[in-house]
mmCIF file of C-alpha atoms in Angstrom:
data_model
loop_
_atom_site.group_PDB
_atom_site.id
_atom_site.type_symbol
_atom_site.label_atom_id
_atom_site.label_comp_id
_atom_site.label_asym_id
_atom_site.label_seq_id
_atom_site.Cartn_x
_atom_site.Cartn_y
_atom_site.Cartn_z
ATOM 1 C CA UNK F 1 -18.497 -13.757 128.730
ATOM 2 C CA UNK F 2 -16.289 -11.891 130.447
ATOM 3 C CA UNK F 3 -14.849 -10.339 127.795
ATOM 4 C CA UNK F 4 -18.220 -8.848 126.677
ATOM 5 C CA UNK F 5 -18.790 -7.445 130.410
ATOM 6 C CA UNK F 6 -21.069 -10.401 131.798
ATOM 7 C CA UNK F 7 -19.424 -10.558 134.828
ATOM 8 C CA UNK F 8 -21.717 -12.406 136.879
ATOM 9 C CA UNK F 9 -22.210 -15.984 134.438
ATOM 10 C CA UNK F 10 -18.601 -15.522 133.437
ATOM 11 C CA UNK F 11 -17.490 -15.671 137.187
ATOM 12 C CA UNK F 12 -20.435 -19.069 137.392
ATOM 13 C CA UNK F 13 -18.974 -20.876 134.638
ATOM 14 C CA UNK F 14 -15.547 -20.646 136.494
ATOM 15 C CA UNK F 15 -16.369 -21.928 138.759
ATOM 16 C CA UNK F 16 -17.476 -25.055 137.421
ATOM 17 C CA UNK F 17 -13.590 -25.749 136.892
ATOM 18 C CA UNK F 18 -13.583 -26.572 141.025
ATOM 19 C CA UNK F 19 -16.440 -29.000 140.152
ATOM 20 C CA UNK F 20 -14.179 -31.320 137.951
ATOM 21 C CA UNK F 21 -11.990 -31.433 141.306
ATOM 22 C CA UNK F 22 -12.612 -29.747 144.557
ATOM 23 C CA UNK F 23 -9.562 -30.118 145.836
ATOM 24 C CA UNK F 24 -7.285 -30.632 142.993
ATOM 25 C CA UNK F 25 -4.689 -27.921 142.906
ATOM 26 C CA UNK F 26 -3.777 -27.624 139.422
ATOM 27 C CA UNK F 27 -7.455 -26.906 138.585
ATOM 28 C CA UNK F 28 -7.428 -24.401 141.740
ATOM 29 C CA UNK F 29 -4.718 -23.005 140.677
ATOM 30 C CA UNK F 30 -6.161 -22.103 137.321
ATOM 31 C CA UNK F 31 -9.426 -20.740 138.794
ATOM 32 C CA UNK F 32 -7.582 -18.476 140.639
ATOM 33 C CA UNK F 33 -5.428 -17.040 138.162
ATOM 34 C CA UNK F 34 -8.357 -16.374 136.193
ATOM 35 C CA UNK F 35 -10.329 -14.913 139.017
ATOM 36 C CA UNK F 36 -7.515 -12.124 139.092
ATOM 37 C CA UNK F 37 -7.926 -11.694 135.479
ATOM 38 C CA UNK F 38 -11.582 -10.618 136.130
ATOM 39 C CA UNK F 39 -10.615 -8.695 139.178
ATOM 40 C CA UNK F 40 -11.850 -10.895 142.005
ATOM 41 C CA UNK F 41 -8.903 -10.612 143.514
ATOM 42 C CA UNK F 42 -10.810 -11.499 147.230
ATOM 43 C CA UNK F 43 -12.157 -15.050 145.967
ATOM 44 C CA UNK F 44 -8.478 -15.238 144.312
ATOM 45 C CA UNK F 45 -6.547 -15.185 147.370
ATOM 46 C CA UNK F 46 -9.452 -17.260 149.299
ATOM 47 C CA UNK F 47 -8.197 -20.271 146.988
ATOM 48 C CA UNK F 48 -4.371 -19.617 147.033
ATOM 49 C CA UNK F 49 -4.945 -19.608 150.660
ATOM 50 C CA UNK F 50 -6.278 -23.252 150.127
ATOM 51 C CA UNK F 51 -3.583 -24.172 147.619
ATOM 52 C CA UNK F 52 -0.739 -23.189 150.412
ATOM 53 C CA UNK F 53 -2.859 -25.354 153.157
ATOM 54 C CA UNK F 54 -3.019 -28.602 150.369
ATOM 55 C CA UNK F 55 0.856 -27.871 149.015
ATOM 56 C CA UNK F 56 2.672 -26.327 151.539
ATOM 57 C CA UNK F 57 5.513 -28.064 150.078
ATOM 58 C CA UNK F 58 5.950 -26.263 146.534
ATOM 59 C CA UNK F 59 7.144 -22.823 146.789
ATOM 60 C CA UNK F 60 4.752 -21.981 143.712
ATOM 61 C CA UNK F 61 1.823 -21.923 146.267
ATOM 62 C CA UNK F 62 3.715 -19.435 148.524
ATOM 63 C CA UNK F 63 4.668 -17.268 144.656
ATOM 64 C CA UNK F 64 0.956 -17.566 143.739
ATOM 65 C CA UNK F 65 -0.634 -16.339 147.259
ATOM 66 C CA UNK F 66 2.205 -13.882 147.679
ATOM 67 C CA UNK F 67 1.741 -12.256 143.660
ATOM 68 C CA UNK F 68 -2.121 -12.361 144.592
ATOM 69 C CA UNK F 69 -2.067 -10.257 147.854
ATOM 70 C CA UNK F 70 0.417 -7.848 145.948
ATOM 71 C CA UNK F 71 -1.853 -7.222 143.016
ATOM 72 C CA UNK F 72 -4.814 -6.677 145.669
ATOM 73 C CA UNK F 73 -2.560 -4.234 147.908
ATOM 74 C CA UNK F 74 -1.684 -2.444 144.643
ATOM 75 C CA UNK F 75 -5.677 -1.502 144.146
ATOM 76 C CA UNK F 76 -7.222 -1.728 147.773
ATOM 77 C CA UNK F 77 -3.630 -0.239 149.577
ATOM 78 C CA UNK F 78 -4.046 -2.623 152.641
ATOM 79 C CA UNK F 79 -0.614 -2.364 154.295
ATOM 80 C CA UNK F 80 -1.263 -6.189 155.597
ATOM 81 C CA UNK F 81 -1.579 -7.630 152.269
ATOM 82 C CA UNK F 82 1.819 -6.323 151.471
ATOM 83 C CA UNK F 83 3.033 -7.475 154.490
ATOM 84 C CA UNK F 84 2.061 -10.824 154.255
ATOM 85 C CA UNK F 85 2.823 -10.842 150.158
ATOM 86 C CA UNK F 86 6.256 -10.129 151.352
ATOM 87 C CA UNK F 87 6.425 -12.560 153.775
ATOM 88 C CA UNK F 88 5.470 -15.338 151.554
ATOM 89 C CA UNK F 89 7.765 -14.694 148.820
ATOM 90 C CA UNK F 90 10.772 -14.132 151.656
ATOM 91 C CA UNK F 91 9.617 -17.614 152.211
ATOM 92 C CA UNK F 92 10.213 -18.548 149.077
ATOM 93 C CA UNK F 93 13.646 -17.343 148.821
ATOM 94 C CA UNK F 94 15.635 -18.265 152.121
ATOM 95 C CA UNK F 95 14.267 -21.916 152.061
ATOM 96 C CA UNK F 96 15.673 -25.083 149.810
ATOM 97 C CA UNK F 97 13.556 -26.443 146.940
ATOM 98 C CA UNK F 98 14.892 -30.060 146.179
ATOM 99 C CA UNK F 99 12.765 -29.826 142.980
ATOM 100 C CA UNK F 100 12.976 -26.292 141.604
ATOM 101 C CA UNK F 101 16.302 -24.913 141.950
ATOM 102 C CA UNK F 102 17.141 -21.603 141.716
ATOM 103 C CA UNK F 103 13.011 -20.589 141.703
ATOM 104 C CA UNK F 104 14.204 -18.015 144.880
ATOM 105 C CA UNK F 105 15.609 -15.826 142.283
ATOM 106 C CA UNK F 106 12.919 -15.215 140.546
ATOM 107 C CA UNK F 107 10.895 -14.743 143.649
ATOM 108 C CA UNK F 108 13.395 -12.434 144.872
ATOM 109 C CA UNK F 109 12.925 -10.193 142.085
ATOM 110 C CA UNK F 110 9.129 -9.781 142.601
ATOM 111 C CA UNK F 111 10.054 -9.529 146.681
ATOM 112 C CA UNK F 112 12.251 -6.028 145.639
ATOM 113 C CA UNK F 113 9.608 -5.292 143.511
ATOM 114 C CA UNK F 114 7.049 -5.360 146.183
ATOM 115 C CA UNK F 115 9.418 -3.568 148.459
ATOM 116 C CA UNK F 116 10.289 -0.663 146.355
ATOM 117 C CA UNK F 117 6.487 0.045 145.788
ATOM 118 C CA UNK F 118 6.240 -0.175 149.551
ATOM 119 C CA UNK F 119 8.576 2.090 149.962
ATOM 120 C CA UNK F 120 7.136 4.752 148.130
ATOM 121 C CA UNK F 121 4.043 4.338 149.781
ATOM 122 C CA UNK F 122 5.181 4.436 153.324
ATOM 123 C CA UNK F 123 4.302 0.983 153.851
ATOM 124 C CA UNK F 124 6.400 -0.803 156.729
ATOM 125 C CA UNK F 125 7.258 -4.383 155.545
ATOM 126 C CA UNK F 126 9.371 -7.487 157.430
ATOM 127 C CA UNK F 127 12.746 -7.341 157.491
ATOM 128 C CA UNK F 128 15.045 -9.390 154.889
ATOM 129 C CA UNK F 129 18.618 -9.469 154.748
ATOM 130 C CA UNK F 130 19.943 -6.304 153.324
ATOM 131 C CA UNK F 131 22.432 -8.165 150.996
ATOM 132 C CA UNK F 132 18.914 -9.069 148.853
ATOM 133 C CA UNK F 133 17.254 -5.890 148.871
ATOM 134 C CA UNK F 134 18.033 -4.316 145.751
ATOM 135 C CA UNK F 135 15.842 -3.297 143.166
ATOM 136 C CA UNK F 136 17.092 -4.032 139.736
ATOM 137 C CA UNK F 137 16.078 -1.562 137.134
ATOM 138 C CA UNK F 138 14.334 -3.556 133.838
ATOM 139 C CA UNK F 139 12.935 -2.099 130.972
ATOM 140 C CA UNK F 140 10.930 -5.834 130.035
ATOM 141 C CA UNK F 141 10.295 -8.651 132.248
ATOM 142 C CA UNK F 142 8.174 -11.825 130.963
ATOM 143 C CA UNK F 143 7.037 -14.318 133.134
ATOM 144 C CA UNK F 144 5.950 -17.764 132.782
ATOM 145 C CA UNK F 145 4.186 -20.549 134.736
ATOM 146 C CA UNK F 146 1.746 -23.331 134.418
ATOM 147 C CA UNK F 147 -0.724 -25.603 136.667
ATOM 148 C CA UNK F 148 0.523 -28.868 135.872
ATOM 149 C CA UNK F 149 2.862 -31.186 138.031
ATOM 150 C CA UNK F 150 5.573 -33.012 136.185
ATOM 151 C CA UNK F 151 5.239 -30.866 133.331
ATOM 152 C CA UNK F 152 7.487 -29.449 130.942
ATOM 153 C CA UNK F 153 6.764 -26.244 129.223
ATOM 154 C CA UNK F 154 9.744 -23.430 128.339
ATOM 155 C CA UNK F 155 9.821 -20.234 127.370
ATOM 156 C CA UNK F 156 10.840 -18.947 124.213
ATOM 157 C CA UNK F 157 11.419 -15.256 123.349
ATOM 158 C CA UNK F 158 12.512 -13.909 119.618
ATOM 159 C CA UNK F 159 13.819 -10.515 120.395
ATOM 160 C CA UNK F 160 13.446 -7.670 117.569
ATOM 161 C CA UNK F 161 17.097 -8.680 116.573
ATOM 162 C CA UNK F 162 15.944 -11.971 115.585
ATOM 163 C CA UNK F 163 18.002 -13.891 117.912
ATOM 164 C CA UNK F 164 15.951 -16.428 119.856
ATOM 165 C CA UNK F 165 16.349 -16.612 123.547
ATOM 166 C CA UNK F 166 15.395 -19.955 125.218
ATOM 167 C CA UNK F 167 16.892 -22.330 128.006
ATOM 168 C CA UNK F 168 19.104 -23.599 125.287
ATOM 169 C CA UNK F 169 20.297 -20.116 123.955
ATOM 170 C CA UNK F 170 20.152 -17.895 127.756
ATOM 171 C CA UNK F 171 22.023 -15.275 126.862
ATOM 172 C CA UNK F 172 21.778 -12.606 124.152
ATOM 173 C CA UNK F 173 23.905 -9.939 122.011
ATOM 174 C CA UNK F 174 20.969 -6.987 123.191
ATOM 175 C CA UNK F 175 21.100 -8.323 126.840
ATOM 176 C CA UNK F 176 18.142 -10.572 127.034
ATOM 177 C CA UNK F 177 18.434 -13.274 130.164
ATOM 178 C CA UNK F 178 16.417 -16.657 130.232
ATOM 179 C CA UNK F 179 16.324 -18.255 133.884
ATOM 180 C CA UNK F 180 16.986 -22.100 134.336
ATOM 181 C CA UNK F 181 14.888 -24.601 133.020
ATOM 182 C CA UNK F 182 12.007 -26.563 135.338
ATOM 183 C CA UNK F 183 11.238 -29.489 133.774
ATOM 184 C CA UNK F 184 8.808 -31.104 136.884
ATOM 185 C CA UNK F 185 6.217 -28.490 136.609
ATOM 186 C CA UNK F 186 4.754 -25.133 137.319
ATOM 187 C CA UNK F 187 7.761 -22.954 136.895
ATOM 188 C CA UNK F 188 8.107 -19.723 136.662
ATOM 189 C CA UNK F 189 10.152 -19.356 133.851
ATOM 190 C CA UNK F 190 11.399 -15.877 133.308
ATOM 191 C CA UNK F 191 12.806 -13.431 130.607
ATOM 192 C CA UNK F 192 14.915 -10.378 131.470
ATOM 193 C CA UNK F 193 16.096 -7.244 129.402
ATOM 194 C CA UNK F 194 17.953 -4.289 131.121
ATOM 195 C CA UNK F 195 17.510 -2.049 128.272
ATOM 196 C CA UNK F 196 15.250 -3.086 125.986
ATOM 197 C CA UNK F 197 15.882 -2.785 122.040
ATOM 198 C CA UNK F 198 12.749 -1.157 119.850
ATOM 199 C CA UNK F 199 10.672 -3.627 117.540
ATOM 200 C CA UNK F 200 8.270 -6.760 118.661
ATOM 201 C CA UNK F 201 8.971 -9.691 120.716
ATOM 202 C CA UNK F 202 7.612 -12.362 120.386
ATOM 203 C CA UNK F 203 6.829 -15.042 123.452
ATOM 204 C CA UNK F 204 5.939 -18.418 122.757
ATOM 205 C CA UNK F 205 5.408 -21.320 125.096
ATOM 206 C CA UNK F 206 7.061 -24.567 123.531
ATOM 207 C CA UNK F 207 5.092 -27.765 125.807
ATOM 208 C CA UNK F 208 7.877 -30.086 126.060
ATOM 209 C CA UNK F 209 6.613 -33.142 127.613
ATOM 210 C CA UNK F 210 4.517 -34.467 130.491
ATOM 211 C CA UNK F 211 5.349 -37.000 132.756
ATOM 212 C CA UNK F 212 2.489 -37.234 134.732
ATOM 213 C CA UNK F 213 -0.865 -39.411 134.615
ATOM 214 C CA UNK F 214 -4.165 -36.816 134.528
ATOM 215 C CA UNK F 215 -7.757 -36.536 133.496
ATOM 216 C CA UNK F 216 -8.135 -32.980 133.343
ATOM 217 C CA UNK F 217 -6.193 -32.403 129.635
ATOM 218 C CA UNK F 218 -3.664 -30.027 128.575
ATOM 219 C CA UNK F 219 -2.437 -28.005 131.113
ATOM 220 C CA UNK F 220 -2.654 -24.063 131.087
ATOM 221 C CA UNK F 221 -0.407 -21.412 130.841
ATOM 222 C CA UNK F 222 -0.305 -18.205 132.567
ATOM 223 C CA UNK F 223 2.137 -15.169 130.900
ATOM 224 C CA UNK F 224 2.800 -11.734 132.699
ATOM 225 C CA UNK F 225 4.591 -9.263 131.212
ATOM 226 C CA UNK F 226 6.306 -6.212 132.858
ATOM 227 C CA UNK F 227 7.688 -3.461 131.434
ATOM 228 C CA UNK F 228 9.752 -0.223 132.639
#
């Protein structure tokens, strides 16, 4: 519906998905991330905001709220929802996560992002230690997560070369960088290239395994990808 420009009973059948669970945050997860995909980037961040106050305790619903106030700074050029987008991913970064290691990297990239767009703008943002402020110059970035707990799903990338790059294979010949492996759900999982060779690639999402007990089906996967 959506697709064909019915906004209006493409945005009502979304939101039957809170129906099946009002506050399940997997399934609010997934609304959201599809409300940014149709550009309702205000009801988006209304039920991040939610998903923080239920699970305060996974850095993903920091990522999630943070990514959504950037995307609707980069169209409505509110200096607060940068400012808060870069608090919440700063949060991310400088605090321990038992079960996702090494997840600040990943937010600190999108935090220099933020702050290099910022920059140019003449946008004042918090201050962050200036031994992680750096941007670092990409030509392709791919980004994966997912709304399921306890969930494995990894990201797979076959570069133009042909050489596949995976958790099991990080590191390519042409540059290409996997990050680590979550296995207990959500990720992000992410793909790097400095300089990027010419041809296709081709992302896949391999679902590994589940280890948790759920109603609500196959989980869904959410792919962004950035490039120069």
């Amino acid at each position: 519906l959506l697709s064909q420009g019915d906004s209006p009973h493409g945005l009502r059948v979304l939101s039957n998905l809170l129906e099946l669970g009002l506050d399940d945050p997997p399934l609010m997860r997934m609304y959201a991330w599809r409300l940014q995909q149709a550009g309702q980037l205000d009801e988006a961040v209304q039920v991040l905001d939610r998903v923080l106050k239920l699970r305060p305790d996974e850095p993903q619903s920091y990522r999630d709220l943070g990514l959504a106030l950037g995307d609707r700074w980069e169209r409505s050029q509110d200096p607060a929802d940068a400012y808060r987008a870069a608090e919440l991913l700063y949060e991310v970064i400088h605090r321990e996560w038992e079960r996702f290691p090494e997840i600040e990297l990943i937010a600190l990239m999108e935090l220099n992002r933020l702050l290099a767009m910022a920059e140019r703008a003449g946008v004042a943002m918090p201050s962050i230690d200036p031994r992680l402020h750096k941007l670092l110059d990409l030509d392709l970035r791919i980004s994966m997560s997912w709304d399921a707990d306890l969930t494995d799903v990894d990201l797979h990338v076959h570069e133009p070369t042909r050489e596949h790059a995976y958790y099991g294979h990080n590191q390519t010949a042409i540059g290409g960088l996997v990050s680590r492996d979550f296995r207990q759900g959500y990720g992000p999982e992410e793909y790097v290239l400095r300089r990027a060779y010419p041809g296709p690639y081709d992302i896949r999402a391999h679902y590994f395994g589940s280890h948790q007990q759920t109603l609500t089906g196959s989980c869904t996967v959410l792919v962004s990808v950035f490039t120069n």
